[in-house]
Structures are given as C-alpha cells and as structure tokens.
Amino acid sequence: LKGETAIGHCRYSTTGSSNFKNIQPFLVTHKKKPIAVAHNGNLTNTESLYNRLEEEGSIFQTTMDSEIIVHLLARSRNGDEKKWFCDVLSQLEGAFSLIFLTGETLVGARDSQGFRPLCLGEIDGNYILASESCAFDLTHAKFIREVEPGEVVFLKGNKIESVFFSQKKNKQPAHCIFENIYFARPDSNIFDDSIYQVRKRLGAQLAKEDSVVGADFVMGIPDSGNYAAAGYAQEVNLPLEIGIVRNHYIGRTFIQPSQFLRDFRVRVKLNPIRSVLKGKKVIVVEDSIVRGTTSRSRVAELRKAGAKEIHMRISCPPIKSPCFYGIDFPSNDELIAFKKTVKEISDFIQVDTLEFLSLEGMLSVMKNSENFCDACFTGKYPVDIPKNKSKYLLEGAS
C-alpha cells in the first residue's frame, strides 16, 4: 500500500448482512476529498436518520448504519474540520467507536458513554488508533491511553488535537461488560483493566459461589473459557487440564453470522482428548451461553469422549436481554435464557449440573463496576433502544 496513513477493519456484522457491499472501511468522496470510515458499535437512531437523509436526497449503497455517518458528513455545512465532525457526531445515538481517514488526517471518536473501546498509541513518533491495546503490542507501538467517551482526536503525523463533541461528555460511562467476559482479546487492556486478569477473577468468584464435590479436574472451553477456568481451578485447588484441543485455523464460532455456520464450525473447531476425559467427573468452565446450541454440541462431544459427569459453570449471569450496542444478539428469540430456566437449559445442553455466576458476583470483580452496561443481564438499557430492533432493518430500503 502506498501512502503514510491508512485504516482497516475486520467486520463483525451487527447491522446489515455479511456481504461484499457491506465491507468496511466505507469510502466516499466529498468536495473532491475522499473520506473513509470504520465503525465498531451500533447506532440506535438508525431508522430516523436514514429516513431523514433519504427524504433529503441521499442514495444509500449499503445496508449498514455506518453509511449514515458519511452521508451526514457530506451534508454538514461546517467548514471548520473540528466543528464538522462534532456537528455530525452529536447527531448520533447509541454505541460507536469510529476511525475516519480524510486526506492525511486520522480521526478517532467515541460515543459519549464509551460503550466500545478505542485506544490511542504511538510508534516512531507518530500516533495510531486501534480497538484494543493488543494491536500495539503486535506492532511494537506504545499504548498511551483510551480515547475518552465523547472525545474526538485528530491525528496528523506527530501532532494530536482533541475536542469533545458533546456536552454529554460527563455522562455516566456504560462500557460493554461483555467485552470483558468474551469479546475482547485476553492480551488487551481496556476499560482500565487487564482482560486476562478480569476473566481469572470471574472464574475465581464463580468457584466461591459453587458447590461441586469430588470433581477430578477443571477444564475450560478453548479459548475464551480458559482464563476463567484457570481462576476457578486456582480457587478450589483442583488440577487444570486441557480436555479439548482447538483448531486455530477456525474463527470464533459465536461471531459467525448464521446458525448453520456456527454449528459447522463447532464440529471442526474443537476436538476432545479421550485419554484426559474418559471416566472422569469434570468441571467445564465456559465464558457464557448465548443461544445454547454451541454448548449442547460441545457437551455431546465430551460425552462421546468418555466423560462420566459434566458440571458446566458459566463465568457470567444468564443472558436474558438482547444487545443493541454492537454485540450480535439483537432479539429475544436467540437467547436461551430468555426462554428457559437454568434447569431447562441444563436439560437442553445435557449436563449433570449447570450454574451461572451471579450478577452481584460478576460486578464485584469489575473495577468501577458502576461504569459498565449490563443490559444483556438486567434489561436496563442506558440508551433508548430502537423501535425497529431487526438487524436487517435497512435490508429492504437500499
């Protein structure tokens, strides 16, 4: 690639289908000036903004909420660059960490409650942005800080300028707690904490609340369950075994866009080790249960490998409410805990016992727990949720 400044994006579809036209970064030209944008999160006022822009003559090329942002930029009358971005960002509601590339300027912005992470770093005297701090480790960059909720940073070479786009910058933060539980990489530091250490603390707290007697060992479901399993095993002084080998050429199954792909990838992703499992009473630690189908498949494979008893322990509470801020479970129908009791879930996934971490226990191990969004567990949404809750609300519109 030629040039001195670039942005990239690994798409995890939460609005619109996973197809070619919805690939980010999204590029437009405004006044002969190219603008590219990459977006992590979900807007909650997508429909009203879309309808307004369409009435004003905008023609949409994708079914992403992210495209709305570049149309707003193109229509803004502000000549000053900082006011231009602030004018647009102040119209957005919901969750967004954004990176823009316009000319030689890199712009980063975060919603006023900081749902999604956005990290600022430095390498060879120049500034860089990434969703998580682990990206800086891989490039030998120095992590400086997280972009603050409601902040916009303008980066050009070794110069940085910062403004706040909204008076809401002093609003109560609502960091996504599911980033800590599952979504973020364990080698990242976000929301002022180590993801690895958070997950170990979750596992240890889960063990304190547990009642399994006579288990042979503890094992995690790779990879995301391994860290809570380590904390659990350490707390109860049981061996931590590797009972499943992961095929690292397969991606994360939860983030696959369809149930068919999730089921297929579960089968080829994880393979039990029979010599470890045969005849054993096992505590299996998993980070979460969303739909339940993946857990059911994994338990079936552990049974086939000879496990005598399977006691599944989940390092978060039951997920009972959908997310509208950037995690892909946007409807109640997808959530097994919305429809079933813990006992019914246990019967469905066919384990001997099943227990979840309590809400109080989960919050007790989080730094500044009041700064997190836990709506997926409590149904208490910090930002008004959309009336049209469909992930595909723009599919018939463009």
Short mmCIF file of C-alpha atoms in Angstrom, two decimals:
data_model
loop_
_atom_site.label_atom_id
_atom_site.label_comp_id
_atom_site.label_asym_id
_atom_site.label_seq_id
_atom_site.Cartn_x
_atom_site.Cartn_y
_atom_site.Cartn_z
CA LEU A 1 0.00 0.00 0.00
CA LYS A 2 1.24 3.47 -0.88
CA GLY A 3 0.87 6.44 1.44
CA GLU A 4 1.62 7.40 5.02
CA THR A 5 -1.81 6.97 6.64
CA ALA A 6 -4.27 4.07 6.45
CA ILE A 7 -7.23 2.46 8.21
CA GLY A 8 -8.51 -1.12 8.21
CA HIS A 9 -11.48 -3.01 9.62
CA CYS A 10 -12.39 -6.63 10.42
CA ARG A 11 -16.17 -6.67 10.08
CA TYR A 12 -18.39 -8.33 12.65
CA SER A 13 -21.87 -7.74 11.27
CA THR A 14 -24.38 -6.32 13.77
CA THR A 15 -26.41 -4.22 11.31
CA GLY A 16 -26.96 -5.49 7.77
CA SER A 17 -25.95 -8.74 6.12
CA SER A 18 -22.42 -10.12 5.84
CA ASN A 19 -21.92 -9.40 2.16
CA PHE A 20 -19.41 -7.72 -0.12
CA LYS A 21 -21.12 -4.34 -0.32
CA ASN A 22 -21.18 -4.02 3.47
CA ILE A 23 -17.43 -4.43 3.87
CA GLN A 24 -15.70 -1.63 5.75
CA PRO A 25 -13.91 0.78 5.66
CA PHE A 26 -16.59 2.62 3.70
CA LEU A 27 -15.26 5.22 1.25
CA VAL A 28 -16.97 8.30 -0.18
CA THR A 29 -15.80 11.49 -1.88
CA HIS A 30 -16.93 14.87 -0.57
CA LYS A 31 -15.90 18.09 -2.32
CA LYS A 32 -13.24 16.11 -4.21
CA LYS A 33 -11.91 14.89 -0.86
CA PRO A 34 -12.07 11.16 0.00
CA ILE A 35 -13.42 10.14 3.40
CA ALA A 36 -13.13 6.59 4.75
CA VAL A 37 -14.81 5.36 7.93
CA ALA A 38 -14.60 2.22 10.08
CA HIS A 39 -17.21 1.69 12.79
CA ASN A 40 -17.44 -0.54 15.86
CA GLY A 41 -20.83 -0.50 17.58
CA ASN A 42 -24.46 0.12 16.67
CA LEU A 43 -26.43 3.33 16.22
CA THR A 44 -29.80 3.28 17.96
CA ASN A 45 -31.35 6.12 15.92
CA THR A 46 -30.52 4.49 12.57
CA GLU A 47 -34.07 4.47 11.23
CA SER A 48 -34.86 8.12 11.92
CA LEU A 49 -31.54 9.32 10.49
CA TYR A 50 -31.91 7.08 7.44
CA ASN A 51 -35.43 8.30 6.70
CA ARG A 52 -34.42 11.94 7.08
CA LEU A 53 -31.40 11.58 4.81
CA GLU A 54 -33.37 9.68 2.18
CA GLU A 55 -36.01 12.42 2.14
CA GLU A 56 -33.20 14.94 1.62
CA GLY A 57 -31.97 13.02 -1.42
CA SER A 58 -29.28 10.68 -0.10
CA ILE A 59 -28.85 7.45 -2.06
CA PHE A 60 -27.56 4.58 0.07
CA GLN A 61 -25.24 1.91 -1.31
CA THR A 62 -25.19 -0.45 1.69
CA THR A 63 -27.46 -1.70 4.47
CA MET A 64 -25.10 -0.61 7.26
CA ASP A 65 -25.84 2.01 9.87
CA SER A 66 -22.24 3.14 9.35
CA GLU A 67 -23.04 4.60 5.92
CA ILE A 68 -25.39 7.08 7.56
CA ILE A 69 -22.36 8.71 9.19
CA VAL A 70 -20.62 9.55 5.90
CA HIS A 71 -23.87 10.94 4.45
CA LEU A 72 -24.15 13.22 7.46
CA LEU A 73 -20.55 14.33 6.93
CA ALA A 74 -21.24 15.05 3.27
CA ARG A 75 -24.27 17.18 4.17
CA SER A 76 -22.71 19.15 7.01
CA ARG A 77 -22.23 22.85 6.22
CA ASN A 78 -19.46 23.40 8.75
CA GLY A 79 -16.20 24.47 7.11
CA ASP A 80 -14.01 24.02 10.18
CA GLU A 81 -12.81 20.40 10.40
CA LYS A 82 -13.35 20.03 14.14
CA LYS A 83 -16.82 21.61 14.06
CA TRP A 84 -17.62 19.49 11.00
CA PHE A 85 -17.03 16.24 12.87
CA CYS A 86 -18.58 17.46 16.12
CA ASP A 87 -21.74 18.53 14.28
CA VAL A 88 -22.16 15.05 12.80
CA LEU A 89 -21.20 13.05 15.89
CA SER A 90 -23.62 14.99 18.09
CA GLN A 91 -26.48 13.68 15.90
CA LEU A 92 -25.61 10.03 16.56
CA GLU A 93 -27.14 7.95 19.34
CA GLY A 94 -26.06 4.56 20.61
CA ALA A 95 -22.65 2.91 20.56
CA PHE A 96 -19.82 3.91 18.27
CA SER A 97 -16.07 3.88 18.20
CA LEU A 98 -15.12 5.40 14.86
CA ILE A 99 -11.98 5.90 12.85
CA PHE A 100 -12.00 8.26 9.86
CA LEU A 101 -9.35 8.90 7.24
CA THR A 102 -9.64 12.18 5.41
CA GLY A 103 -6.63 13.29 3.41
CA GLU A 104 -3.64 12.86 5.70
CA THR A 105 -5.64 13.26 8.91
CA LEU A 106 -6.68 10.28 11.02
CA VAL A 107 -9.71 10.99 13.21
CA GLY A 108 -10.91 8.85 16.11
CA ALA A 109 -14.18 9.30 18.00
CA ARG A 110 -16.01 7.51 20.78
CA ASP A 111 -19.64 7.82 21.87
CA SER A 112 -20.41 9.83 24.98
CA GLN A 113 -20.79 6.75 27.20
CA GLY A 114 -17.85 4.75 25.88
CA PHE A 115 -19.68 1.51 25.06
CA ARG A 116 -16.87 0.22 22.81
CA PRO A 117 -13.14 0.61 23.43
CA LEU A 118 -10.84 2.80 21.33
CA CYS A 119 -7.14 3.00 22.13
CA LEU A 120 -4.53 5.63 21.28
CA GLY A 121 -0.91 4.65 20.74
CA GLU A 122 2.41 5.96 19.46
CA ILE A 123 5.01 4.41 17.16
CA ASP A 124 8.15 6.05 15.79
CA GLY A 125 6.90 9.49 16.77
CA ASN A 126 3.51 9.06 15.08
CA TYR A 127 0.07 8.41 16.59
CA ILE A 128 -2.11 5.38 15.85
CA LEU A 129 -5.57 4.13 16.84
CA ALA A 130 -6.93 0.62 17.44
CA SER A 131 -9.97 -1.02 19.01
CA GLU A 132 -7.77 -2.82 21.55
CA SER A 133 -4.32 -2.35 23.04
CA CYS A 134 -3.10 -5.78 21.87
CA ALA A 135 -2.72 -4.30 18.36
CA PHE A 136 0.00 -2.04 19.72
CA ASP A 137 1.94 -4.97 21.17
CA LEU A 138 1.97 -6.67 17.78
CA THR A 139 3.32 -3.56 16.05
CA HIS A 140 5.74 -2.62 18.88
CA ALA A 141 3.80 0.57 19.48
CA LYS A 142 3.36 2.25 22.85
CA PHE A 143 -0.10 2.36 24.42
CA ILE A 144 -0.83 5.90 25.58
CA ARG A 145 -4.45 5.89 26.74
CA GLU A 146 -8.01 5.18 25.71
CA VAL A 147 -9.90 7.81 23.76
CA GLU A 148 -12.34 9.23 26.29
CA PRO A 149 -16.12 8.90 25.95
CA GLY A 150 -17.39 11.85 23.90
CA GLU A 151 -13.90 12.70 22.64
CA VAL A 152 -12.68 13.26 19.08
CA VAL A 153 -8.94 13.08 18.38
CA PHE A 154 -7.34 14.47 15.21
CA LEU A 155 -4.02 12.84 14.35
CA LYS A 156 -1.64 14.07 11.69
CA GLY A 157 1.84 12.57 11.88
CA ASN A 158 3.28 13.51 15.25
CA LYS A 159 0.58 16.06 16.05
CA ILE A 160 -2.58 15.40 18.04
CA GLU A 161 -5.55 17.63 18.81
CA SER A 162 -8.55 16.72 20.92
CA VAL A 163 -12.06 18.10 21.36
CA PHE A 164 -15.30 16.86 22.91
CA PHE A 165 -18.24 16.74 20.53
CA SER A 166 -20.99 16.80 23.13
CA GLN A 167 -21.85 18.32 26.46
CA LYS A 168 -22.71 14.73 27.39
CA LYS A 169 -19.02 14.03 27.96
CA ASN A 170 -19.67 13.94 31.70
CA LYS A 171 -22.40 11.32 31.32
CA GLN A 172 -22.17 8.07 33.30
CA PRO A 173 -19.97 5.65 31.30
CA ALA A 174 -21.61 2.47 30.02
CA HIS A 175 -18.72 0.23 28.96
CA CYS A 176 -19.84 -3.08 27.48
CA ILE A 177 -19.29 -5.73 30.15
CA PHE A 178 -19.43 -8.47 27.51
CA GLU A 179 -16.11 -7.16 26.15
CA ASN A 180 -14.55 -8.21 29.47
CA ILE A 181 -16.36 -11.55 29.56
CA TYR A 182 -15.85 -12.73 25.98
CA PHE A 183 -15.41 -10.27 23.17
CA ALA A 184 -12.08 -8.54 23.80
CA ARG A 185 -8.78 -10.36 23.41
CA PRO A 186 -7.26 -11.57 26.69
CA ASP A 187 -3.96 -9.82 25.93
CA SER A 188 -5.67 -6.41 25.79
CA ASN A 189 -6.04 -3.74 28.42
CA ILE A 190 -9.31 -1.85 28.00
CA PHE A 191 -11.65 -0.02 30.36
CA ASP A 192 -8.65 0.49 32.64
CA ASP A 193 -8.15 -3.22 33.32
CA SER A 194 -6.40 -6.35 32.02
CA ILE A 195 -8.89 -8.60 30.23
CA TYR A 196 -6.88 -11.67 31.24
CA GLN A 197 -6.99 -10.73 34.92
CA VAL A 198 -10.70 -9.85 34.77
CA ARG A 199 -11.51 -13.30 33.38
CA LYS A 200 -9.41 -15.03 36.03
CA ARG A 201 -11.22 -13.05 38.72
CA LEU A 202 -14.57 -14.04 37.21
CA GLY A 203 -13.54 -17.70 37.40
CA ALA A 204 -12.36 -17.39 40.99
CA GLN A 205 -15.61 -15.71 42.02
CA LEU A 206 -17.58 -18.44 40.23
CA ALA A 207 -15.71 -21.05 42.28
CA LYS A 208 -16.56 -19.23 45.52
CA GLU A 209 -20.25 -19.49 44.63
CA ASP A 210 -20.07 -23.15 43.54
CA SER A 211 -20.88 -26.47 45.20
CA VAL A 212 -19.36 -29.28 43.10
CA VAL A 213 -17.84 -32.01 45.30
CA GLY A 214 -15.42 -34.71 44.19
CA ALA A 215 -14.53 -33.44 40.73
CA ASP A 216 -11.35 -34.80 39.16
CA PHE A 217 -10.29 -31.61 37.43
CA VAL A 218 -11.32 -28.29 35.89
CA MET A 219 -11.15 -27.55 32.17
CA GLY A 220 -12.07 -24.56 30.05
CA ILE A 221 -13.73 -24.42 26.64
CA PRO A 222 -10.98 -23.03 24.40
CA ASP A 223 -10.04 -20.38 24.01
CA SER A 224 -12.31 -17.87 25.71
CA GLY A 225 -13.21 -20.14 28.64
CA ASN A 226 -9.60 -20.99 29.52
CA TYR A 227 -8.91 -17.89 31.60
CA ALA A 228 -11.94 -18.18 33.86
CA ALA A 229 -11.16 -21.91 34.20
CA ALA A 230 -7.66 -21.03 35.43
CA GLY A 231 -9.11 -18.72 38.09
CA TYR A 232 -11.68 -21.34 39.10
CA ALA A 233 -9.12 -24.16 39.41
CA GLN A 234 -6.77 -21.97 41.42
CA GLU A 235 -9.55 -21.01 43.83
CA VAL A 236 -10.69 -24.62 44.53
CA ASN A 237 -7.18 -26.11 44.35
CA LEU A 238 -8.04 -28.61 41.61
CA PRO A 239 -5.89 -29.57 38.62
CA LEU A 240 -6.46 -27.57 35.45
CA GLU A 241 -6.47 -29.93 32.48
CA ILE A 242 -6.61 -29.43 28.74
CA GLY A 243 -9.58 -31.59 27.79
CA ILE A 244 -10.20 -30.09 24.35
CA VAL A 245 -7.82 -29.12 21.57
CA ARG A 246 -8.79 -26.17 19.42
CA ASN A 247 -8.22 -25.95 15.68
CA HIS A 248 -6.79 -22.44 15.42
CA TYR A 249 -7.48 -22.22 11.71
CA ILE A 250 -11.19 -21.84 12.51
CA GLY A 251 -12.55 -18.47 13.63
CA ARG A 252 -14.62 -17.69 16.73
CA THR A 253 -17.93 -19.53 16.43
CA PHE A 254 -20.13 -17.04 18.31
CA ILE A 255 -19.42 -14.24 15.83
CA GLN A 256 -20.42 -16.27 12.77
CA PRO A 257 -23.47 -14.62 11.17
CA SER A 258 -25.70 -17.70 10.84
CA GLN A 259 -26.62 -20.73 12.96
CA PHE A 260 -25.57 -23.09 10.15
CA LEU A 261 -22.04 -21.67 10.13
CA ARG A 262 -21.86 -21.69 13.93
CA ASP A 263 -22.87 -25.38 14.08
CA PHE A 264 -20.44 -26.39 11.34
CA ARG A 265 -17.52 -24.57 12.89
CA VAL A 266 -18.19 -26.03 16.33
CA ARG A 267 -17.75 -29.53 14.87
CA VAL A 268 -14.43 -28.81 13.21
CA LYS A 269 -13.08 -26.31 15.74
CA LEU A 270 -12.82 -28.37 18.95
CA ASN A 271 -11.68 -31.96 19.46
CA PRO A 272 -11.80 -33.67 22.91
CA ILE A 273 -8.82 -35.60 24.28
CA ARG A 274 -10.19 -39.02 25.22
CA SER A 275 -7.30 -40.02 27.46
CA VAL A 276 -7.96 -36.97 29.65
CA LEU A 277 -11.75 -37.25 29.81
CA LYS A 278 -12.52 -40.97 29.96
CA GLY A 279 -14.26 -41.93 33.22
CA LYS A 280 -13.76 -38.51 34.81
CA LYS A 281 -16.01 -36.16 36.74
CA VAL A 282 -15.30 -32.84 35.06
CA ILE A 283 -16.00 -29.19 35.84
CA VAL A 284 -16.26 -27.42 32.49
CA VAL A 285 -15.92 -23.63 32.61
CA GLU A 286 -17.39 -21.56 29.78
CA ASP A 287 -17.46 -17.77 29.49
CA SER A 288 -21.14 -17.51 28.51
CA ILE A 289 -24.14 -19.26 26.99
CA VAL A 290 -25.99 -17.20 24.38
CA ARG A 291 -28.03 -19.47 22.12
CA GLY A 292 -27.21 -22.80 23.79
CA THR A 293 -26.71 -24.75 20.56
CA THR A 294 -22.92 -24.49 20.69
CA SER A 295 -22.78 -25.66 24.32
CA ARG A 296 -25.05 -28.61 23.52
CA SER A 297 -22.74 -29.73 20.70
CA ARG A 298 -19.65 -29.41 22.88
CA VAL A 299 -21.20 -31.42 25.71
CA ALA A 300 -22.19 -34.18 23.28
CA GLU A 301 -18.57 -34.43 22.11
CA LEU A 302 -17.31 -34.61 25.71
CA ARG A 303 -19.77 -37.45 26.40
CA LYS A 304 -18.57 -39.33 23.33
CA ALA A 305 -15.01 -38.95 24.60
CA GLY A 306 -15.96 -40.78 27.82
CA ALA A 307 -16.58 -38.06 30.42
CA LYS A 308 -18.52 -39.66 33.30
CA GLU A 309 -20.02 -36.44 34.71
CA ILE A 310 -20.07 -32.95 33.24
CA HIS A 311 -20.69 -30.00 35.56
CA MET A 312 -20.81 -26.82 33.50
CA ARG A 313 -20.04 -23.49 35.13
CA ILE A 314 -20.57 -20.16 33.37
CA SER A 315 -18.49 -17.12 34.34
CA CYS A 316 -21.32 -14.63 33.83
CA PRO A 317 -25.05 -14.48 34.63
CA PRO A 318 -27.69 -15.78 32.19
CA ILE A 319 -28.02 -13.52 29.12
CA LYS A 320 -31.72 -12.65 29.07
CA SER A 321 -31.91 -9.45 27.03
CA PRO A 322 -30.71 -8.58 23.51
CA CYS A 323 -27.93 -6.12 22.76
CA PHE A 324 -28.44 -3.03 20.58
CA TYR A 325 -24.97 -1.58 21.12
CA GLY A 326 -22.73 -3.78 18.97
CA ILE A 327 -22.94 -7.42 20.10
CA ASP A 328 -24.76 -9.72 17.70
CA PHE A 329 -27.72 -11.00 19.68
CA PRO A 330 -30.40 -8.44 18.73
CA SER A 331 -33.54 -10.45 19.53
CA ASN A 332 -35.02 -12.32 22.49
CA ASP A 333 -35.66 -15.36 20.31
CA GLU A 334 -31.92 -16.00 20.03
CA LEU A 335 -31.35 -16.07 23.80
CA ILE A 336 -31.89 -19.40 25.50
CA ALA A 337 -32.00 -17.82 28.98
CA PHE A 338 -34.90 -15.59 27.88
CA LYS A 339 -36.99 -18.67 27.14
CA LYS A 340 -35.74 -21.26 29.65
CA THR A 341 -34.89 -21.60 33.33
CA VAL A 342 -31.40 -22.70 34.41
CA LYS A 343 -32.75 -26.23 34.94
CA GLU A 344 -34.30 -26.25 31.46
CA ILE A 345 -31.04 -25.01 29.93
CA SER A 346 -29.18 -27.75 31.81
CA ASP A 347 -31.54 -30.36 30.38
CA PHE A 348 -31.22 -28.90 26.88
CA ILE A 349 -27.42 -28.95 26.79
CA GLN A 350 -27.43 -32.30 28.64
CA VAL A 351 -25.05 -31.61 31.53
CA ASP A 352 -25.27 -33.12 35.01
CA THR A 353 -25.42 -29.70 36.66
CA LEU A 354 -25.28 -26.11 35.46
CA GLU A 355 -24.59 -22.94 37.41
CA PHE A 356 -24.06 -19.33 36.37
CA LEU A 357 -22.10 -16.60 38.13
CA SER A 358 -24.41 -14.23 40.00
CA LEU A 359 -24.86 -10.64 38.83
CA GLU A 360 -23.51 -9.40 42.16
CA GLY A 361 -20.51 -11.72 41.88
CA MET A 362 -19.72 -10.54 38.36
CA LEU A 363 -19.90 -6.87 39.29
CA SER A 364 -17.80 -7.44 42.42
CA VAL A 365 -14.70 -8.28 40.36
CA MET A 366 -15.01 -5.33 37.94
CA LYS A 367 -13.09 -2.13 38.54
CA ASN A 368 -15.56 0.75 38.79
CA SER A 369 -18.49 -1.60 38.19
CA GLU A 370 -20.91 1.34 38.05
CA ASN A 371 -19.30 2.31 34.72
CA PHE A 372 -20.49 -0.80 32.85
CA CYS A 373 -23.54 -1.60 30.74
CA ASP A 374 -25.02 -4.88 31.96
CA ALA A 375 -28.28 -4.63 29.99
CA CYS A 376 -27.88 -8.11 28.48
CA PHE A 377 -28.26 -9.50 32.02
CA THR A 378 -30.62 -6.97 33.59
CA GLY A 379 -32.64 -5.48 30.72
CA LYS A 380 -31.72 -1.99 31.98
CA TYR A 381 -30.60 -0.09 28.88
CA PRO A 382 -28.52 3.07 29.41
CA VAL A 383 -29.54 4.49 25.99
CA ASP A 384 -33.03 4.27 24.50
CA ILE A 385 -33.29 1.21 22.26
CA PRO A 386 -34.70 1.37 18.70
CA LYS A 387 -38.36 0.64 17.95
CA ASN A 388 -37.34 -1.49 14.97
CA LYS A 389 -34.99 -3.97 16.60
CA SER A 390 -34.15 -6.01 13.50
CA LYS A 391 -30.52 -6.40 12.49
CA TYR A 392 -31.76 -6.19 8.90
CA LEU A 393 -33.93 -3.08 9.26
CA LEU A 394 -32.29 -1.45 6.21
CA GLU A 395 -32.27 -4.56 4.02
CA GLY A 396 -35.41 -3.63 2.11
CA ALA A 397 -34.53 0.03 1.94
CA SER A 398 -31.41 0.28 -0.20
#
